[in-house]
């Protein structure tokens, strides 16, 4: 058993100073003044630390992605230590542009590997393309038969790399995902890669208007990638749509008009968007091409899952968004939207996924996943198999 004493608890709502008792991978109790015989419990003084739910990163290319500059630009797999350093205890893996050399079977194997190494993992079936290339022959079968598959993605829209799906094709895809989700008790959500194309969110808006499929069936990502998509995203979210910001970026993207996650969240809240409709994901292990002023490729960088909490921290420290509100976009919101039970909250009965933050600097001090210490006193305690 693990007893964290005197932590300042954000569940993610601020609930004040309390002790957290965990055993068997679950949180048993959260209340002040818990006392147990020393022989049965590892007691840790968490005074000066803020306890928050382990972070959920809902869009990570865990098997690597990229490849858009040829084979040499295929990006590497996610390392366990990157997730630990970023406080990420739950990961949703996905494929991107490449659905030939990257496969759902490989993604499932990597998700299982990270699970064995201590994280909680899920995955999307498919990649950019429509029709969706599944693991078992159909989206519904994947959702019903493969525990880790919670939806479809990332399917590309309004992008030169998409398969240019028609409205009918995309509506049918959404319908299959919806039925599979209903029958399996999962989200069945479609993670939609939004490109820079002028059509923006129009296909999603039309499906929501013209069919019976609700807005909650879609989680469009990269919503801050350009000013036009961001503005459309505000209207879309105010009308009940869900929107996801990508935290991995490079200076060149921001120079070209990408809306920074911290400023984007602040502006959406100021515009009256319900905070419950917004999530952040890292796009970790995706490729980030860095171009010089003449548009020449300078170097390729790789998205990092450590950018996830860095963006939330920046939202608190530079945009003045309350910690409890900012935390929601990587904890309670993705847990609810993706139907990840026991995740994203600190509460009795929830999984013992806990991140400890320094109360002054908001730096990550400790990480506990499924009740096990992965980082303690800023020192990583666990490494991946080949690290
Ligand atoms: Zn994408």
Short mmCIF file of C-alpha atoms and ligand atoms in Angstrom, two decimals:
data_model
loop_
_atom_site.label_atom_id
_atom_site.label_comp_id
_atom_site.label_asym_id
_atom_site.label_seq_id
_atom_site.Cartn_x
_atom_site.Cartn_y
_atom_site.Cartn_z
CA UNK A 1 0.00 0.00 0.00
CA UNK A 2 1.08 3.55 -0.72
CA UNK A 3 0.09 6.53 1.43
CA UNK A 4 0.85 10.02 0.11
CA UNK A 5 0.57 12.44 3.04
CA UNK A 6 -0.46 16.11 2.86
CA UNK A 7 -0.66 16.53 -0.91
CA UNK A 8 -2.50 19.52 -2.38
CA UNK A 9 -5.07 17.59 -4.42
CA UNK A 10 -6.37 18.67 -7.82
CA UNK A 11 -8.78 15.92 -8.84
CA UNK A 12 -8.55 17.85 -11.34
CA UNK A 13 -10.88 20.23 -9.39
CA UNK A 14 -9.01 21.76 -6.44
CA UNK A 15 -10.12 19.81 -3.37
CA UNK A 16 -7.50 20.93 -0.84
CA UNK A 17 -4.89 19.19 1.29
CA UNK A 18 -5.43 15.48 1.82
CA UNK A 19 -3.79 12.06 2.07
CA UNK A 20 -4.11 9.57 -0.80
CA UNK A 21 -4.16 5.85 -0.04
CA UNK A 22 -3.55 3.43 -2.93
CA UNK A 23 -3.32 -0.35 -3.15
CA UNK A 24 -3.64 -2.94 -5.88
CA UNK A 25 -3.28 -0.29 -8.56
CA UNK A 26 -6.32 1.66 -7.35
CA UNK A 27 -6.95 4.67 -5.16
CA UNK A 28 -8.76 3.49 -2.01
CA UNK A 29 -9.32 6.74 -0.11
CA UNK A 30 -8.58 10.45 -0.42
CA UNK A 31 -9.12 12.36 2.83
CA UNK A 32 -7.13 14.26 5.47
CA UNK A 33 -5.52 12.44 8.38
CA UNK A 34 -5.36 8.82 7.11
CA UNK A 35 -3.30 6.74 9.58
CA UNK A 36 -2.13 3.14 9.07
CA UNK A 37 0.44 0.92 10.85
CA UNK A 38 3.88 1.55 9.28
CA UNK A 39 4.44 -2.15 8.61
CA UNK A 40 1.73 -2.25 5.96
CA UNK A 41 2.29 0.92 4.03
CA UNK A 42 4.91 2.97 2.20
CA UNK A 43 4.30 6.43 3.62
CA UNK A 44 5.58 9.40 1.59
CA UNK A 45 5.40 13.01 2.73
CA UNK A 46 3.94 14.95 -0.19
CA UNK A 47 3.87 18.34 1.56
CA UNK A 48 4.83 21.03 -0.94
CA UNK A 49 3.60 18.88 -3.81
CA UNK A 50 0.42 19.05 -5.87
CA UNK A 51 -1.18 15.69 -6.69
CA UNK A 52 -2.97 15.57 -10.06
CA UNK A 53 -4.35 12.71 -12.19
CA UNK A 54 -1.81 10.98 -14.46
CA UNK A 55 -1.88 12.62 -17.87
CA UNK A 56 -3.73 11.11 -20.84
CA UNK A 57 -2.11 11.63 -24.24
CA UNK A 58 -4.79 10.75 -26.74
CA UNK A 59 -2.79 10.95 -29.99
CA UNK A 60 0.69 9.46 -30.08
CA UNK A 61 2.48 7.70 -32.96
CA UNK A 62 3.83 5.08 -30.55
CA UNK A 63 5.28 2.92 -33.37
CA UNK A 64 6.74 6.02 -35.01
CA UNK A 65 5.22 8.01 -37.87
CA UNK A 66 6.53 10.42 -40.43
CA UNK A 67 8.18 9.09 -43.57
CA UNK A 68 6.92 12.05 -45.58
CA UNK A 69 10.42 12.88 -46.78
CA UNK A 70 11.21 9.29 -47.76
CA UNK A 71 12.19 6.21 -45.82
CA UNK A 72 15.00 7.92 -43.91
CA UNK A 73 12.46 10.28 -42.35
CA UNK A 74 10.40 7.57 -40.68
CA UNK A 75 10.36 8.52 -36.99
CA UNK A 76 11.34 6.21 -34.11
CA UNK A 77 9.06 4.47 -31.61
CA UNK A 78 8.01 6.03 -28.31
CA UNK A 79 10.42 5.37 -25.46
CA UNK A 80 8.92 4.62 -22.06
CA UNK A 81 11.21 7.19 -20.41
CA UNK A 82 9.78 10.00 -22.57
CA UNK A 83 6.28 9.18 -21.31
CA UNK A 84 7.52 9.05 -17.72
CA UNK A 85 9.32 12.41 -17.97
CA UNK A 86 6.12 13.90 -19.38
CA UNK A 87 3.88 12.51 -16.64
CA UNK A 88 1.93 10.59 -19.28
CA UNK A 89 0.44 7.44 -17.71
CA UNK A 90 -2.18 6.71 -20.40
CA UNK A 91 -1.44 6.73 -24.12
CA UNK A 92 -3.67 6.28 -27.16
CA UNK A 93 -1.59 5.07 -30.10
CA UNK A 94 -2.37 5.85 -33.71
CA UNK A 95 -1.01 5.57 -37.24
CA UNK A 96 -0.80 8.56 -39.58
CA UNK A 97 0.02 9.03 -43.25
CA UNK A 98 1.71 5.66 -43.63
CA UNK A 99 -0.59 2.66 -43.41
CA UNK A 100 1.63 0.33 -45.43
CA UNK A 101 4.88 0.01 -43.48
CA UNK A 102 3.03 0.86 -40.24
CA UNK A 103 0.16 -1.47 -39.43
CA UNK A 104 -2.59 -1.87 -36.84
CA UNK A 105 -0.97 -5.17 -35.80
CA UNK A 106 2.33 -3.40 -35.10
CA UNK A 107 0.47 -0.69 -33.22
CA UNK A 108 -1.30 -3.28 -31.07
CA UNK A 109 2.01 -4.98 -30.27
CA UNK A 110 3.62 -1.68 -29.24
CA UNK A 111 0.56 -0.76 -27.13
CA UNK A 112 0.89 -4.11 -25.34
CA UNK A 113 4.63 -3.53 -24.84
CA UNK A 114 4.07 -0.15 -23.20
CA UNK A 115 1.36 -1.74 -21.06
CA UNK A 116 3.83 -4.41 -19.88
CA UNK A 117 6.32 -1.63 -19.11
CA UNK A 118 3.83 0.12 -16.82
CA UNK A 119 1.58 2.46 -18.79
CA UNK A 120 -2.10 2.14 -19.65
CA UNK A 121 -2.52 2.01 -23.41
CA UNK A 122 -5.26 2.12 -26.03
CA UNK A 123 -5.24 2.59 -29.79
CA UNK A 124 -7.16 3.74 -32.81
CA UNK A 125 -7.70 1.46 -35.79
CA UNK A 126 -6.94 2.71 -39.30
CA UNK A 127 -4.77 5.59 -40.47
CA UNK A 128 -5.24 8.63 -42.77
CA UNK A 129 -7.13 6.63 -45.37
CA UNK A 130 -10.78 5.94 -46.14
CA UNK A 131 -11.85 3.12 -46.47
CA UNK A 132 -10.25 2.36 -43.11
CA UNK A 133 -7.68 -0.45 -43.05
CA UNK A 134 -8.59 -2.42 -39.97
CA UNK A 135 -7.07 -5.29 -38.00
CA UNK A 136 -9.92 -7.82 -38.20
CA UNK A 137 -11.78 -6.82 -41.36
CA UNK A 138 -14.13 -4.10 -40.16
CA UNK A 139 -14.29 -1.17 -37.77
CA UNK A 140 -17.11 -2.83 -35.84
CA UNK A 141 -15.20 -6.09 -35.46
CA UNK A 142 -12.08 -4.22 -34.31
CA UNK A 143 -14.07 -2.34 -31.66
CA UNK A 144 -15.97 -5.41 -30.52
CA UNK A 145 -13.09 -7.91 -30.51
CA UNK A 146 -9.90 -5.99 -29.66
CA UNK A 147 -9.93 -4.57 -26.13
CA UNK A 148 -7.37 -1.82 -26.80
CA UNK A 149 -9.15 -0.38 -29.86
CA UNK A 150 -11.39 2.51 -28.77
CA UNK A 151 -12.05 4.28 -32.06
CA UNK A 152 -10.81 5.13 -35.55
CA UNK A 153 -7.97 7.42 -36.52
CA UNK A 154 -6.26 9.47 -37.36
CA UNK A 155 -8.40 9.83 -40.50
CA UNK A 156 -7.38 12.81 -42.64
CA UNK A 157 -9.75 15.53 -43.88
CA UNK A 158 -9.10 18.81 -45.72
CA UNK A 159 -5.54 17.71 -46.43
CA UNK A 160 -3.56 16.96 -49.60
CA UNK A 161 -2.47 13.68 -47.99
CA UNK A 162 -6.04 12.49 -47.32
CA UNK A 163 -7.83 10.03 -49.62
CA UNK A 164 -10.30 12.85 -50.37
CA UNK A 165 -13.26 10.99 -48.84
CA UNK A 166 -16.71 12.16 -49.93
CA UNK A 167 -19.40 13.24 -47.51
CA UNK A 168 -21.17 9.87 -47.98
CA UNK A 169 -17.99 7.88 -47.37
CA UNK A 170 -17.17 9.80 -44.24
CA UNK A 171 -20.74 9.60 -42.91
CA UNK A 172 -20.73 5.80 -43.43
CA UNK A 173 -17.40 5.55 -41.62
CA UNK A 174 -18.83 7.54 -38.71
CA UNK A 175 -21.90 5.29 -38.62
CA UNK A 176 -19.76 2.13 -38.45
CA UNK A 177 -17.63 3.59 -35.68
CA UNK A 178 -20.76 4.61 -33.81
CA UNK A 179 -22.33 1.15 -33.99
CA UNK A 180 -19.07 -0.49 -32.93
CA UNK A 181 -18.77 1.92 -30.03
CA UNK A 182 -22.33 1.33 -28.86
CA UNK A 183 -21.99 -2.46 -29.03
CA UNK A 184 -18.60 -2.54 -27.26
CA UNK A 185 -19.33 0.13 -24.65
CA UNK A 186 -16.41 2.17 -25.99
CA UNK A 187 -16.19 5.69 -27.37
CA UNK A 188 -16.12 4.55 -31.01
CA UNK A 189 -14.88 8.05 -31.70
CA UNK A 190 -13.14 9.19 -34.90
CA UNK A 191 -9.90 11.07 -34.35
CA UNK A 192 -9.85 13.38 -37.37
CA UNK A 193 -6.57 14.82 -38.65
CA UNK A 194 -7.41 18.31 -39.91
CA UNK A 195 -5.20 19.64 -42.67
CA UNK A 196 -4.71 23.19 -43.94
CA UNK A 197 -7.32 22.84 -46.71
CA UNK A 198 -10.01 25.47 -47.23
CA UNK A 199 -12.82 22.98 -46.60
CA UNK A 200 -11.88 22.95 -42.91
CA UNK A 201 -14.50 21.29 -40.70
CA UNK A 202 -17.27 21.45 -43.33
CA UNK A 203 -17.64 17.66 -43.74
CA UNK A 204 -18.02 17.19 -39.98
CA UNK A 205 -20.46 20.08 -39.68
CA UNK A 206 -22.58 18.67 -42.49
CA UNK A 207 -22.69 15.17 -40.96
CA UNK A 208 -23.80 16.65 -37.63
CA UNK A 209 -26.47 18.76 -39.39
CA UNK A 210 -27.72 16.28 -42.01
CA UNK A 211 -27.53 12.92 -40.22
CA UNK A 212 -28.44 11.53 -36.80
CA UNK A 213 -24.77 11.19 -35.83
CA UNK A 214 -23.94 13.52 -32.92
CA UNK A 215 -20.93 15.85 -32.63
CA UNK A 216 -19.47 13.65 -29.88
CA UNK A 217 -18.58 11.06 -32.57
CA UNK A 218 -15.69 13.23 -33.77
CA UNK A 219 -12.55 14.59 -32.18
CA UNK A 220 -10.88 16.80 -34.81
CA UNK A 221 -7.21 17.45 -34.00
CA UNK A 222 -4.57 20.04 -34.96
CA UNK A 223 -7.32 22.66 -34.44
CA UNK A 224 -4.78 25.45 -33.90
CA UNK A 225 -2.74 24.67 -37.02
CA UNK A 226 -3.76 27.90 -38.79
CA UNK A 227 -5.84 30.97 -37.86
CA UNK A 228 -8.78 30.08 -40.12
CA UNK A 229 -9.18 26.56 -38.75
CA UNK A 230 -8.81 27.88 -35.21
CA UNK A 231 -11.59 30.46 -35.71
CA UNK A 232 -13.83 27.82 -37.30
CA UNK A 233 -12.96 25.55 -34.36
CA UNK A 234 -14.24 28.15 -31.89
CA UNK A 235 -17.64 28.27 -33.61
CA UNK A 236 -17.67 24.46 -33.94
CA UNK A 237 -16.89 23.97 -30.23
CA UNK A 238 -19.43 26.60 -29.15
CA UNK A 239 -22.04 24.60 -31.08
CA UNK A 240 -21.15 21.49 -29.06
CA UNK A 241 -18.27 20.02 -31.07
CA UNK A 242 -15.11 18.63 -29.49
CA UNK A 243 -11.72 20.10 -30.44
CA UNK A 244 -8.16 18.94 -29.84
CA UNK A 245 -4.97 21.03 -29.84
CA UNK A 246 -1.57 19.56 -30.79
CA UNK A 247 1.19 20.48 -28.34
CA UNK A 248 4.24 19.37 -30.38
CA UNK A 249 5.43 22.21 -32.55
CA UNK A 250 8.49 23.99 -33.91
CA UNK A 251 9.17 27.77 -34.13
CA UNK A 252 8.60 27.74 -37.90
CA UNK A 253 4.99 26.54 -37.48
CA UNK A 254 4.27 29.30 -34.96
CA UNK A 255 5.88 31.89 -37.29
CA UNK A 256 3.54 30.71 -40.06
CA UNK A 257 0.47 31.36 -37.91
CA UNK A 258 -0.07 28.24 -35.84
CA UNK A 259 -1.99 29.18 -32.69
CA UNK A 260 -0.02 28.27 -29.58
CA UNK A 261 -1.93 25.81 -27.37
CA UNK A 262 -1.70 28.04 -24.30
CA UNK A 263 -3.06 31.12 -26.09
CA UNK A 264 -5.57 28.99 -27.99
CA UNK A 265 -7.09 27.53 -24.84
CA UNK A 266 -7.28 30.98 -23.25
CA UNK A 267 -8.97 32.44 -26.34
CA UNK A 268 -11.49 29.59 -26.62
CA UNK A 269 -12.46 29.99 -22.96
CA UNK A 270 -12.76 33.77 -23.40
CA UNK A 271 -14.97 33.18 -26.47
CA UNK A 272 -17.38 31.15 -24.34
CA UNK A 273 -16.40 27.60 -25.34
CA UNK A 274 -17.27 25.04 -22.66
CA UNK A 275 -13.91 23.90 -21.17
CA UNK A 276 -15.27 20.33 -21.23
CA UNK A 277 -15.12 20.32 -25.07
CA UNK A 278 -11.36 20.92 -25.32
CA UNK A 279 -8.44 18.47 -25.17
CA UNK A 280 -4.68 18.64 -25.75
CA UNK A 281 -2.64 15.80 -27.28
CA UNK A 282 1.06 15.72 -28.13
CA UNK A 283 1.14 14.07 -31.59
CA UNK A 284 4.23 12.49 -30.04
CA UNK A 285 6.72 10.71 -32.38
CA UNK A 286 5.15 12.44 -35.38
CA UNK A 287 7.61 14.24 -37.64
CA UNK A 288 8.09 17.99 -37.38
CA UNK A 289 9.78 19.45 -40.47
CA UNK A 290 11.67 22.64 -39.66
CA UNK A 291 12.08 24.94 -42.69
CA UNK A 292 14.29 27.99 -43.02
CA UNK A 293 13.09 31.40 -44.27
CA UNK A 294 13.41 30.25 -47.92
CA UNK A 295 11.29 27.15 -47.29
CA UNK A 296 14.25 24.76 -47.38
CA UNK A 297 14.13 21.80 -45.06
CA UNK A 298 16.64 22.58 -42.32
CA UNK A 299 16.12 19.51 -40.23
CA UNK A 300 13.47 17.09 -39.09
CA UNK A 301 12.43 17.02 -35.49
CA UNK A 302 10.18 14.56 -33.70
CA UNK A 303 7.09 15.40 -31.64
CA UNK A 304 7.48 14.70 -27.93
CA UNK A 305 4.95 13.54 -25.37
CA UNK A 306 6.77 15.80 -22.91
CA UNK A 307 5.23 18.75 -24.79
CA UNK A 308 1.79 17.77 -23.43
CA UNK A 309 2.13 18.96 -19.83
CA UNK A 310 4.61 21.68 -20.86
CA UNK A 311 1.75 23.30 -22.80
CA UNK A 312 -0.64 23.00 -19.85
CA UNK A 313 1.97 24.46 -17.51
CA UNK A 314 2.51 27.36 -19.90
CA UNK A 315 -1.26 27.94 -20.05
CA UNK A 316 -1.29 28.35 -16.27
CA UNK A 317 1.88 30.42 -15.95
CA UNK A 318 1.60 32.77 -18.94
CA UNK A 319 -2.14 32.87 -19.72
CA UNK A 320 -3.42 32.85 -16.15
CA UNK A 321 -5.82 29.94 -16.70
CA UNK A 322 -6.48 28.26 -13.31
CA UNK A 323 -4.58 24.99 -12.86
CA UNK A 324 -7.82 23.06 -12.26
CA UNK A 325 -9.21 24.25 -15.60
CA UNK A 326 -6.03 23.75 -17.61
CA UNK A 327 -5.49 20.24 -16.20
CA UNK A 328 -8.88 19.12 -17.52
CA UNK A 329 -7.67 19.10 -21.14
CA UNK A 330 -5.21 16.25 -20.41
CA UNK A 331 -7.13 14.44 -17.63
CA UNK A 332 -10.88 14.48 -17.05
CA UNK A 333 -11.85 15.63 -20.56
CA UNK A 334 -10.06 12.92 -22.58
CA UNK A 335 -11.12 10.30 -20.02
CA UNK A 336 -14.78 11.26 -20.52
CA UNK A 337 -14.60 11.79 -24.29
CA UNK A 338 -12.67 8.55 -24.92
CA UNK A 339 -14.63 6.64 -22.22
CA UNK A 340 -11.47 5.59 -20.36
CA UNK A 341 -12.97 4.34 -17.11
CA UNK A 342 -10.96 4.94 -13.93
CA UNK A 343 -8.71 7.42 -15.76
CA UNK A 344 -8.31 11.20 -15.58
CA UNK A 345 -9.52 11.71 -12.00
CA UNK A 346 -8.22 11.35 -8.47
CA UNK A 347 -11.05 9.64 -6.58
CA UNK A 348 -11.66 6.53 -4.52
CA UNK A 349 -12.01 3.63 -6.96
CA UNK A 350 -10.07 5.30 -9.78
CA UNK A 351 -6.79 3.88 -11.05
CA UNK A 352 -3.75 4.97 -9.03
CA UNK A 353 -2.30 7.09 -11.85
CA UNK A 354 -0.89 10.13 -10.06
CA UNK A 355 1.50 12.91 -11.02
CA UNK A 356 3.15 14.98 -8.29
CA UNK A 357 4.04 18.56 -9.19
CA UNK A 358 6.28 20.99 -7.34
CA UNK A 359 3.78 23.51 -5.91
CA UNK A 360 6.01 26.49 -6.79
CA UNK A 361 7.49 25.64 -10.19
CA UNK A 362 4.82 23.16 -11.40
CA UNK A 363 7.69 20.90 -12.53
CA UNK A 364 6.97 17.17 -12.49
CA UNK A 365 8.42 15.66 -9.29
CA UNK A 366 6.85 12.20 -9.22
CA UNK A 367 4.89 9.81 -11.45
CA UNK A 368 2.83 6.84 -10.28
CA UNK A 369 1.10 4.58 -12.80
CA UNK A 370 -1.24 1.75 -11.80
CA UNK A 371 0.07 2.21 -8.23
CA UNK A 372 3.76 1.85 -9.15
CA UNK A 373 6.39 4.58 -8.90
CA UNK A 374 7.86 5.41 -12.32
CA UNK A 375 9.52 8.65 -11.17
CA UNK A 376 10.22 9.77 -7.61
CA UNK A 377 11.95 12.93 -6.41
CA UNK A 378 12.51 13.89 -10.09
CA UNK A 379 14.46 10.66 -10.68
CA UNK A 380 13.07 8.18 -13.24
CA UNK A 381 12.98 4.72 -11.62
CA UNK A 382 12.00 2.63 -14.65
CA UNK A 383 13.35 2.31 -18.18
CA UNK A 384 12.05 0.61 -21.30
CA UNK A 385 13.43 -2.78 -22.33
CA UNK A 386 16.15 -1.36 -24.64
CA UNK A 387 16.89 1.95 -22.95
ZN1 LIG B 1 -2.27 14.41 -37.83
#
